[in-house]
Coordinates of C-alpha atoms in Angstrom, one line a residue:
Chain A
M1108 CA 18.3 3.1 -122.6
A1109 CA 20.9 0.8 -124.1
G1110 CA 19.0 -2.5 -124.2
K1111 CA 19.3 -5.3 -121.7
P1112 CA 21.9 -5.2 -119.0
K1113 CA 24.8 -7.6 -119.8
L1114 CA 26.4 -9.5 -116.9
H1115 CA 30.1 -10.4 -117.3
Y1116 CA 31.1 -13.3 -115.1
F1117 CA 32.0 -17.0 -115.2
N1118 CA 29.4 -19.7 -115.4
G1119 CA 28.6 -20.0 -111.7
R1120 CA 26.8 -18.2 -108.8
G1121 CA 29.8 -16.6 -107.1
R1122 CA 29.4 -12.9 -106.5
M1123 CA 27.0 -12.4 -109.4
E1124 CA 24.1 -14.5 -108.2
S1125 CA 22.7 -11.8 -105.8
I1126 CA 22.7 -9.4 -108.8
R1127 CA 20.8 -11.9 -110.8
W1128 CA 18.3 -12.2 -108.0
L1129 CA 17.8 -8.5 -107.8
L1130 CA 17.4 -8.0 -111.5
A1131 CA 15.0 -10.9 -111.7
A1132 CA 12.9 -9.7 -108.8
A1133 CA 12.8 -6.2 -110.4
G1134 CA 11.5 -7.8 -113.5
V1135 CA 14.5 -6.8 -115.6
E1136 CA 15.6 -9.1 -118.4
F1137 CA 19.3 -9.5 -118.7
E1138 CA 22.0 -11.2 -120.8
E1139 CA 24.9 -13.3 -119.6
K1140 CA 28.4 -13.0 -121.1
C1141 CA 30.1 -16.0 -119.6
M1142 CA 33.9 -16.1 -119.4
K1143 CA 35.3 -19.6 -120.0
T1144 CA 39.0 -19.1 -120.3
R1145 CA 41.7 -17.0 -118.8
E1146 CA 42.0 -15.3 -122.2
D1147 CA 38.4 -14.2 -121.9
L1148 CA 39.2 -12.4 -118.6
E1149 CA 42.4 -10.9 -120.1
K1150 CA 40.5 -9.6 -123.0
L1151 CA 38.1 -7.7 -120.8
R1152 CA 41.1 -6.3 -118.9
K1153 CA 42.9 -5.3 -122.0
D1154 CA 39.7 -3.6 -123.4
G1155 CA 39.8 -1.5 -120.2
V1156 CA 36.2 -2.3 -119.3
L1157 CA 37.0 -3.6 -115.8
M1158 CA 37.7 -0.7 -113.6
F1159 CA 39.7 -2.6 -111.0
Q1160 CA 40.5 -5.5 -113.3
Q1161 CA 37.7 -7.6 -111.6
V1162 CA 34.3 -9.1 -112.2
P1163 CA 31.4 -9.0 -111.6
M1164 CA 30.9 -6.3 -114.2
V1165 CA 27.5 -5.2 -115.4
E1166 CA 26.9 -3.1 -118.5
I1167 CA 23.8 -1.1 -117.7
D1168 CA 22.4 2.2 -118.9
G1169 CA 25.7 3.2 -120.6
M1170 CA 27.9 2.4 -117.7
K1171 CA 30.2 -0.5 -117.0
L1172 CA 29.5 -1.0 -113.3
V1173 CA 31.9 -3.0 -111.1
Q1174 CA 31.9 -3.8 -107.3
T1175 CA 29.0 -5.9 -106.2
R1176 CA 27.5 -3.4 -103.7
A1177 CA 27.7 -0.5 -106.2
I1178 CA 25.8 -2.7 -108.7
F1179 CA 23.2 -3.7 -106.0
N1180 CA 22.6 -0.1 -105.0
Y1181 CA 22.2 1.2 -108.6
I1182 CA 19.7 -1.5 -109.4
A1183 CA 17.8 -1.0 -106.1
D1184 CA 17.7 2.8 -106.6
K1185 CA 16.6 2.6 -110.2
H1186 CA 13.8 0.1 -109.4
N1187 CA 12.4 1.6 -106.2
L1188 CA 13.9 -1.1 -104.0
Y1189 CA 15.8 1.3 -101.8
G1190 CA 13.3 2.9 -99.4
K1191 CA 11.7 6.3 -99.5
D1192 CA 14.2 8.4 -97.5
I1193 CA 17.6 8.5 -96.0
K1194 CA 16.7 6.7 -92.8
E1195 CA 15.0 3.8 -94.6
R1196 CA 18.0 3.6 -96.8
A1197 CA 20.2 3.3 -93.7
L1198 CA 18.2 0.4 -92.4
I1199 CA 18.1 -1.3 -95.8
D1200 CA 21.9 -0.9 -96.0
M1201 CA 22.5 -2.1 -92.5
Y1202 CA 20.4 -5.3 -93.1
T1203 CA 21.9 -5.9 -96.5
E1204 CA 25.4 -5.7 -95.1
G1205 CA 24.6 -8.3 -92.5
I1206 CA 23.2 -10.5 -95.2
V1207 CA 26.2 -10.0 -97.4
D1208 CA 28.5 -10.9 -94.5
L1209 CA 26.9 -14.3 -94.1
N1210 CA 26.4 -14.8 -97.8
E1211 CA 30.1 -14.2 -98.3
L1212 CA 30.9 -17.3 -96.2
I1213 CA 28.5 -19.3 -98.3
L1214 CA 29.6 -18.1 -101.7
T1215 CA 33.3 -18.4 -101.1
R1216 CA 33.0 -21.9 -99.5
P1217 CA 32.9 -23.9 -102.8
F1218 CA 36.2 -22.3 -103.8
L1219 CA 38.0 -23.3 -100.7
P1220 CA 40.3 -26.4 -100.6
P1221 CA 37.9 -29.3 -99.9
E1222 CA 39.5 -30.0 -96.5
E1223 CA 38.5 -26.5 -95.3
Q1224 CA 34.9 -26.7 -96.4
E1225 CA 33.6 -28.7 -93.5
A1226 CA 34.7 -26.2 -90.9
K1227 CA 33.3 -23.4 -93.0
L1228 CA 29.9 -25.2 -93.1
A1229 CA 29.8 -25.4 -89.3
Q1230 CA 30.6 -21.7 -89.1
I1231 CA 27.8 -20.9 -91.6
K1232 CA 25.3 -22.9 -89.7
D1233 CA 26.3 -21.4 -86.4
K1234 CA 26.2 -17.8 -87.6
A1235 CA 22.9 -18.2 -89.4
K1236 CA 21.3 -19.8 -86.3
N1237 CA 22.8 -17.6 -83.6
R1238 CA 23.5 -14.3 -85.2
Y1239 CA 21.7 -13.4 -88.4
F1240 CA 18.4 -15.3 -88.4
P1241 CA 17.5 -14.1 -84.9
A1242 CA 18.4 -10.5 -85.9
F1243 CA 16.1 -10.5 -88.9
E1244 CA 13.3 -12.5 -87.1
K1245 CA 13.4 -9.8 -84.4
V1246 CA 13.2 -7.0 -87.0
L1247 CA 10.1 -8.5 -88.6
K1248 CA 8.6 -9.2 -85.2
S1249 CA 9.2 -5.6 -84.0
H1250 CA 6.9 -4.1 -86.6
G1251 CA 4.8 -7.0 -87.8
Q1252 CA 4.9 -5.9 -91.4
D1253 CA 5.3 -7.9 -94.5
Y1254 CA 8.7 -6.5 -95.4
L1255 CA 11.9 -5.6 -93.5
V1256 CA 11.7 -1.8 -94.1
G1257 CA 8.9 0.7 -94.6
N1258 CA 6.3 -1.9 -95.3
K1259 CA 7.5 -2.2 -98.9
L1260 CA 9.7 -4.6 -100.9
S1261 CA 13.4 -3.6 -100.9
K1262 CA 16.7 -5.0 -101.8
A1263 CA 17.1 -6.2 -98.2
D1264 CA 14.1 -8.5 -98.5
I1265 CA 15.2 -10.0 -101.8
L1266 CA 18.8 -10.6 -100.7
L1267 CA 17.5 -12.1 -97.4
V1268 CA 15.3 -14.5 -99.1
E1269 CA 18.2 -15.5 -101.4
L1270 CA 20.2 -16.1 -98.2
L1271 CA 17.5 -18.2 -96.7
Y1272 CA 17.5 -20.4 -99.8
N1273 CA 21.3 -20.6 -99.7
V1274 CA 21.4 -21.6 -96.1
E1275 CA 18.6 -24.2 -96.5
E1276 CA 20.5 -25.8 -99.4
L1277 CA 23.4 -26.4 -97.0
N1278 CA 21.3 -27.1 -93.9
P1279 CA 17.7 -28.2 -94.6
G1280 CA 15.3 -27.0 -91.8
A1281 CA 17.6 -24.1 -90.8
T1282 CA 14.6 -21.7 -90.8
A1283 CA 12.4 -24.1 -88.8
S1284 CA 12.4 -22.0 -85.6
F1285 CA 12.0 -18.7 -87.4
P1286 CA 8.4 -18.4 -88.4
L1287 CA 8.5 -14.9 -89.6
L1288 CA 11.5 -15.6 -91.8
Q1289 CA 9.6 -18.5 -93.3
A1290 CA 6.6 -16.3 -94.0
L1291 CA 8.8 -13.7 -95.7
K1292 CA 10.4 -16.4 -97.8
T1293 CA 7.0 -17.7 -98.9
R1294 CA 5.7 -14.2 -99.6
I1295 CA 8.7 -13.1 -101.7
S1296 CA 8.8 -16.5 -103.5
N1297 CA 5.3 -15.9 -104.6
L1298 CA 5.9 -12.6 -106.2
P1299 CA 5.4 -13.2 -110.0
T1300 CA 8.9 -12.1 -111.0
V1301 CA 10.6 -14.2 -108.2
K1302 CA 8.3 -17.1 -108.9
K1303 CA 9.5 -17.2 -112.5
F1304 CA 13.1 -16.9 -111.4
L1305 CA 12.7 -19.9 -109.1
Q1306 CA 11.4 -22.1 -111.8
P1307 CA 13.6 -24.5 -113.9
G1308 CA 14.9 -22.9 -117.1
S1309 CA 15.4 -19.5 -115.5
Q1310 CA 18.8 -17.7 -115.3
R1311 CA 19.2 -18.8 -111.7
N1312 CA 22.4 -20.9 -111.4
P1313 CA 22.6 -24.3 -109.6
P1314 CA 24.9 -24.4 -106.5
D1315 CA 28.5 -23.9 -107.3
D1316 CA 30.3 -27.3 -107.3
E1317 CA 33.7 -28.8 -107.9
K1318 CA 33.4 -28.2 -111.6
C1319 CA 32.8 -24.5 -110.9
R1320 CA 35.8 -24.4 -108.7
E1321 CA 38.0 -25.9 -111.4
E1322 CA 36.7 -23.4 -113.9
A1323 CA 37.3 -20.5 -111.6
K1324 CA 40.8 -21.7 -110.8
I1325 CA 41.6 -21.7 -114.5
I1326 CA 40.2 -18.3 -115.2
F1327 CA 41.3 -16.4 -112.1
H1328 CA 44.0 -18.5 -110.5
Chain B
M628 CA 27.1 30.4 -80.1
L629 CA 26.9 26.7 -80.7
N630 CA 30.7 26.3 -80.5
I631 CA 30.8 28.1 -77.2
A632 CA 28.0 26.0 -75.7
V633 CA 29.9 22.9 -76.8
S634 CA 33.1 24.0 -75.1
I635 CA 31.2 25.0 -72.0
G636 CA 29.4 21.7 -71.9
E637 CA 32.6 19.8 -71.6
I638 CA 33.4 21.2 -68.2
L639 CA 30.0 20.6 -66.8
P640 CA 29.4 17.5 -64.8
E641 CA 28.3 14.6 -67.1
P642 CA 24.9 13.2 -65.9
R643 CA 25.9 9.6 -66.6
P644 CA 29.7 9.4 -66.8
P645 CA 31.0 6.6 -68.9
P646 CA 33.2 4.2 -67.0
G647 CA 36.9 4.1 -67.7
P648 CA 39.1 7.0 -68.7
P649 CA 38.9 10.3 -66.7
A650 CA 36.8 13.1 -68.1
A651 CA 39.9 15.1 -68.9
L652 CA 40.7 12.8 -71.8
W653 CA 37.6 13.8 -73.7
S654 CA 37.2 17.3 -72.4
R655 CA 40.5 18.6 -73.6
R656 CA 38.8 21.3 -75.6
A657 CA 37.7 22.9 -72.3
A658 CA 41.0 24.7 -72.3
D659 CA 39.8 26.6 -75.4
S660 CA 37.3 28.7 -73.5
S661 CA 36.6 28.7 -69.8
P662 CA 33.7 30.8 -68.6
S663 CA 33.5 30.4 -64.8
A664 CA 30.8 29.6 -62.3
L665 CA 28.9 27.2 -64.5
C666 CA 29.3 24.1 -62.4
S667 CA 26.3 24.9 -60.3
S668 CA 23.9 22.6 -58.5
G669 CA 20.1 23.0 -58.5
A670 CA 17.8 23.4 -61.5
P671 CA 19.6 23.0 -64.9
S672 CA 20.6 26.3 -66.4
G673 CA 19.7 27.2 -70.0
L674 CA 23.3 26.5 -71.0
Q675 CA 23.3 23.1 -69.2
K676 CA 20.1 22.2 -71.0
A677 CA 21.6 23.3 -74.3
W678 CA 24.7 21.3 -73.6
K679 CA 22.7 18.2 -72.8
A680 CA 20.7 18.6 -76.0
I681 CA 23.9 19.0 -78.0
M682 CA 25.5 16.0 -76.4
T683 CA 22.5 13.8 -77.0
E684 CA 22.5 15.0 -80.6
R685 CA 26.1 14.3 -81.3
P686 CA 26.8 11.0 -83.0
K687 CA 28.2 8.5 -80.5
L688 CA 30.9 6.1 -81.8
H689 CA 31.2 2.8 -80.1
Y690 CA 34.5 1.1 -80.7
P691 CA 37.9 0.4 -79.1
N692 CA 40.3 3.4 -78.9
A693 CA 41.9 2.6 -82.3
R694 CA 41.5 3.0 -86.0
G695 CA 40.2 -0.3 -87.1
R696 CA 36.9 -0.2 -89.0
M697 CA 35.8 3.0 -87.3
E698 CA 38.5 5.2 -88.7
S699 CA 36.7 5.8 -92.0
V700 CA 33.7 7.0 -90.0
R701 CA 35.8 9.4 -88.0
W702 CA 37.3 10.7 -91.2
V703 CA 34.0 11.3 -92.9
L704 CA 32.4 12.9 -89.8
A705 CA 35.5 15.2 -89.5
A706 CA 35.4 16.1 -93.2
A707 CA 31.7 17.0 -92.8
G708 CA 32.5 19.1 -89.8
V709 CA 30.5 17.0 -87.4
E710 CA 31.5 16.8 -83.7
A711 CA 31.2 13.3 -82.4
Y712 CA 31.1 12.0 -78.8
L713 CA 33.4 9.0 -78.3
P714 CA 32.6 6.8 -75.3
L715 CA 35.9 4.9 -75.2
M716 CA 35.7 1.2 -75.4
H717 CA 39.1 0.0 -74.3
E718 CA 38.0 -2.1 -71.4
P719 CA 36.0 -5.3 -71.7
L720 CA 33.5 -4.0 -69.2
Q721 CA 32.6 -1.1 -71.4
C722 CA 32.2 -3.4 -74.3
R723 CA 29.9 -5.6 -72.4
A724 CA 27.9 -2.6 -71.4
V725 CA 27.3 -1.9 -75.0
A726 CA 26.9 -5.5 -76.2
G727 CA 24.5 -6.5 -73.4
P728 CA 24.9 -8.8 -70.4
L729 CA 26.4 -12.2 -71.0
P730 CA 25.9 -14.6 -72.6
M731 CA 26.4 -13.0 -76.0
T732 CA 24.1 -15.4 -77.7
D733 CA 21.1 -14.2 -75.8
W734 CA 21.7 -10.6 -76.6
W735 CA 18.4 -10.2 -78.3
K736 CA 16.5 -11.1 -75.2
V737 CA 17.8 -8.1 -73.3
S738 CA 15.7 -5.0 -73.2
D739 CA 17.2 -1.8 -71.8
T740 CA 20.8 -2.0 -71.0
G741 CA 22.0 -4.3 -73.7
N742 CA 20.6 -5.1 -77.1
H743 CA 22.4 -2.4 -79.0
L744 CA 24.3 -4.3 -81.6
L745 CA 22.2 -5.7 -84.3
F746 CA 24.7 -8.3 -85.4
Q747 CA 26.7 -8.4 -82.1
Q748 CA 29.4 -6.3 -83.7
V749 CA 31.0 -3.0 -83.7
P750 CA 31.4 -0.4 -85.2
M751 CA 28.2 1.0 -83.9
V752 CA 27.2 4.6 -84.2
E753 CA 24.3 6.2 -82.4
I754 CA 23.0 8.9 -84.7
D755 CA 19.7 10.6 -85.2
G756 CA 17.9 8.1 -83.0
M757 CA 19.3 5.0 -84.8
K758 CA 21.9 2.5 -83.6
L759 CA 23.6 2.0 -86.9
V760 CA 26.0 -0.9 -87.5
Q761 CA 27.9 -2.1 -90.6
T762 CA 30.6 0.3 -91.7
R763 CA 29.2 0.9 -95.1
S764 CA 25.7 1.8 -94.0
I765 CA 27.2 4.2 -91.5
L766 CA 29.4 5.8 -94.1
H767 CA 26.6 6.1 -96.6
Y768 CA 24.2 7.6 -94.1
I769 CA 26.7 10.3 -93.0
A770 CA 27.7 11.0 -96.6
E771 CA 24.2 11.4 -97.8
K772 CA 23.2 13.5 -94.8
H773 CA 26.1 15.9 -95.4
Q774 CA 26.0 16.2 -99.2
L775 CA 29.0 14.0 -99.8
F776 CA 27.3 11.5 -102.0
G777 CA 26.9 13.3 -105.3
K778 CA 23.9 15.2 -106.7
D779 CA 22.2 12.3 -108.6
L780 CA 22.0 8.6 -109.0
K781 CA 24.9 8.5 -111.6
E782 CA 27.2 10.5 -109.4
R783 CA 26.2 8.4 -106.4
T784 CA 27.0 5.2 -108.3
L785 CA 30.4 6.5 -109.4
I786 CA 31.2 7.4 -105.8
D787 CA 30.0 4.0 -104.6
M788 CA 32.2 2.2 -107.1
Y789 CA 35.3 4.3 -106.2
V790 CA 34.6 3.8 -102.5
E791 CA 34.2 0.1 -102.8
G792 CA 37.4 -0.3 -104.7
T793 CA 39.3 1.9 -102.2
L794 CA 37.8 0.0 -99.2
D795 CA 39.1 -3.3 -100.7
L796 CA 42.6 -1.8 -100.5
L797 CA 42.0 -0.3 -97.1
E798 CA 40.8 -3.7 -95.9
L799 CA 44.4 -5.0 -96.3
L800 CA 45.6 -2.2 -94.0
I801 CA 42.9 -2.9 -91.4
M802 CA 43.8 -6.6 -91.3
H803 CA 47.5 -6.1 -91.4
P804 CA 48.2 -5.8 -87.6
F805 CA 46.5 -9.2 -87.1
L806 CA 48.8 -11.1 -89.4
K807 CA 51.6 -13.3 -88.1
P808 CA 54.8 -11.2 -87.9
D809 CA 56.3 -13.3 -90.7
D810 CA 53.5 -12.5 -93.0
Q811 CA 53.3 -8.8 -92.3
Q812 CA 56.3 -7.8 -94.3
R813 CA 55.1 -9.8 -97.3
E814 CA 51.7 -8.2 -97.0
V815 CA 53.2 -4.7 -97.2
V816 CA 54.7 -5.7 -100.5
N817 CA 51.3 -7.0 -101.6
M818 CA 49.5 -3.8 -100.6
A819 CA 52.1 -1.7 -102.4
Q820 CA 51.6 -3.8 -105.6
K821 CA 47.8 -3.7 -105.4
A822 CA 47.9 0.1 -104.8
I823 CA 50.4 0.8 -107.6
I824 CA 49.1 -1.6 -110.2
R825 CA 45.4 -1.8 -109.6
Y826 CA 44.0 1.1 -107.7
F827 CA 46.1 4.2 -108.1
P828 CA 46.2 4.1 -111.9
V829 CA 42.4 4.3 -111.9
F830 CA 42.2 7.4 -109.8
E831 CA 45.2 9.0 -111.5
K832 CA 43.4 8.5 -114.8
I833 CA 40.1 10.0 -113.5
L834 CA 41.8 13.1 -112.1
R835 CA 43.9 13.6 -115.3
G836 CA 40.8 13.0 -117.4
H837 CA 38.6 15.8 -116.0
G838 CA 41.3 18.0 -114.4
Q839 CA 39.1 18.7 -111.4
S840 CA 40.1 18.8 -107.8
F841 CA 37.7 16.1 -106.7
L842 CA 37.0 12.6 -108.0
V843 CA 33.3 13.1 -108.8
G844 CA 31.1 16.1 -109.7
N845 CA 33.7 18.8 -108.9
Q846 CA 32.9 18.7 -105.2
L847 CA 34.1 16.8 -102.1
S848 CA 32.5 13.4 -101.7
L849 CA 32.9 10.2 -99.7
A850 CA 35.2 8.9 -102.4
D851 CA 37.7 11.6 -101.8
V852 CA 37.7 11.2 -98.1
I853 CA 38.2 7.4 -98.2
L854 CA 40.9 7.7 -100.9
L855 CA 42.8 10.3 -98.9
Q856 CA 42.5 8.1 -95.7
T857 CA 43.9 5.2 -97.6
I858 CA 46.7 7.1 -99.3
L859 CA 47.9 8.6 -96.0
A860 CA 47.7 5.2 -94.2
L861 CA 49.7 3.5 -97.0
E862 CA 52.3 6.4 -97.0
E863 CA 52.9 5.6 -93.3
K864 CA 54.1 2.1 -94.4
I865 CA 55.5 3.0 -97.8
P866 CA 56.5 6.6 -97.9
N867 CA 57.1 6.9 -101.7
I868 CA 54.0 5.1 -102.8
L869 CA 52.7 8.0 -104.8
S870 CA 56.0 8.6 -106.6
A871 CA 54.6 7.6 -110.0
F872 CA 51.4 9.4 -109.7
P873 CA 51.7 13.2 -110.0
F874 CA 48.0 13.9 -110.1
L875 CA 47.4 11.9 -107.0
Q876 CA 50.2 13.8 -105.2
E877 CA 48.7 17.1 -106.0
Y878 CA 45.2 15.8 -105.1
T879 CA 46.5 14.6 -101.7
V880 CA 47.8 18.0 -100.9
K881 CA 44.6 19.7 -102.0
I882 CA 42.2 17.5 -100.1
S883 CA 44.4 17.6 -97.0
N884 CA 44.2 21.4 -97.0
I885 CA 40.4 21.5 -96.9
P886 CA 39.8 23.2 -93.5
T887 CA 37.8 20.5 -91.8
I888 CA 40.2 17.8 -93.0
K889 CA 43.2 19.9 -92.2
R890 CA 42.0 20.2 -88.6
F891 CA 41.5 16.4 -88.5
L892 CA 45.1 15.9 -89.6
E893 CA 46.4 18.1 -86.8
P894 CA 47.5 16.8 -83.4
G895 CA 44.7 16.7 -80.8
S896 CA 42.0 15.7 -83.3
K897 CA 40.0 12.5 -83.1
K898 CA 42.2 10.8 -85.7
K899 CA 43.8 7.7 -84.2
P900 CA 47.4 6.8 -84.3
P901 CA 48.7 3.8 -86.4
P902 CA 47.9 0.4 -84.9
D903 CA 50.4 -1.1 -82.6
E904 CA 50.9 -4.1 -80.3
I905 CA 48.7 -2.6 -77.6
Y906 CA 45.9 -2.2 -80.1
V907 CA 46.2 -5.9 -81.2
R908 CA 46.2 -7.1 -77.6
T909 CA 43.2 -4.9 -76.7
V910 CA 41.2 -6.2 -79.6
Y911 CA 41.9 -9.8 -78.6
S912 CA 41.0 -9.1 -75.0
I913 CA 37.7 -7.4 -75.9
F914 CA 36.5 -9.6 -78.6
M915 CA 38.1 -13.0 -77.8
P916 CA 38.7 -13.0 -74.0

């Protein structure tokens, strides 16, 4: 074991935040290597450590993992957050992909030109209320268990709760008519590892803002 | 025995025929073998029962009659040697039948006839008692089920990474038909650049590095299937795209010659033709009527 995982990204939520959530929920301590300038990114590229010249990149267990989903799946598998068999994994994957689709709209929004952000917000609110929240509320209702799959915590639960927090930041009260989602959010938030992550001073990032957008523009243009 | 039953099954009357195209379109394999006197009435014969069991066991792919996001699924099923049943979805009526009665926003209230699409989207694949949506979860399930996902967590992770990178490139191809005509030519240039500068060098290096025929673990995996799909689709638009990549050229030939894949690449297989104007119009008529 090569010490703590190292997260290579810029100083914002972006695509790395879900990975921070998963690691934190799994109780894994990690380090952040923040890029601040274009040169920082170019150096990583020149060093040949970014397989497709992109971040996120996570150094973990002797590997330099890229591609957000591949990173999720490795962490989930390693820390028993991926179900007990192939069918549970299929369900967890399916739920995760839906979550990621909605979260994609949210995480990319701050980096859009300001005049496009309003329309995107409306789209996020609509999709959450009419497509995704009902789907997950129904899943929880169908089996009445505490977690989405197999009566056990999985990456789908953690990423869903992150999503709920993200949507509520943009639209307070968004979960009001989804009691089971609210219960899941409370339950997951009270897990000791997640509770710690939700407290001030943790490695959780504040919402991406105009400053983040400017920084990202400089680094990635 | 199984193969014969499958061929026989396709000339028996279908208990619940799907609406739309005539049966001849999806029973073209009946020409392969034609035992007579099987279309009988009365109690189901042993063969009819066997056929019904096989047909209900076959994965069912719900999607328009085109490549789109389902093509990767067709590729991996074909590579794994799995026969799939394809209820064609080229009419809005069929699509409604799958998505549930209108309005779409109330889909979760419907019990029997609708309610099949978890996020109101296709692709959807009925397989092993599940209605799976989300392309990646479908691909992963099929890959894992058919030993195309590596032998351990590390191999699986490598395959995941390679697949994710390749899917990023494939996404450009999937979205290409829906761009404005003026943007389409520019996008072909963009695809070519991304392929040649970002993605192909990675896989060329991997193949050169271990000298094996497959990307991971010296055996066929999802990573090889998706990469081959993407290379061939790019070659349709940019014929010499592999010219600077000798290892990838050899690799493409080798993987294409694997028997299951070779069969998929032959005419008459379930591989769909390149997207055209009709495809674009169909998609708009189904999903944005």
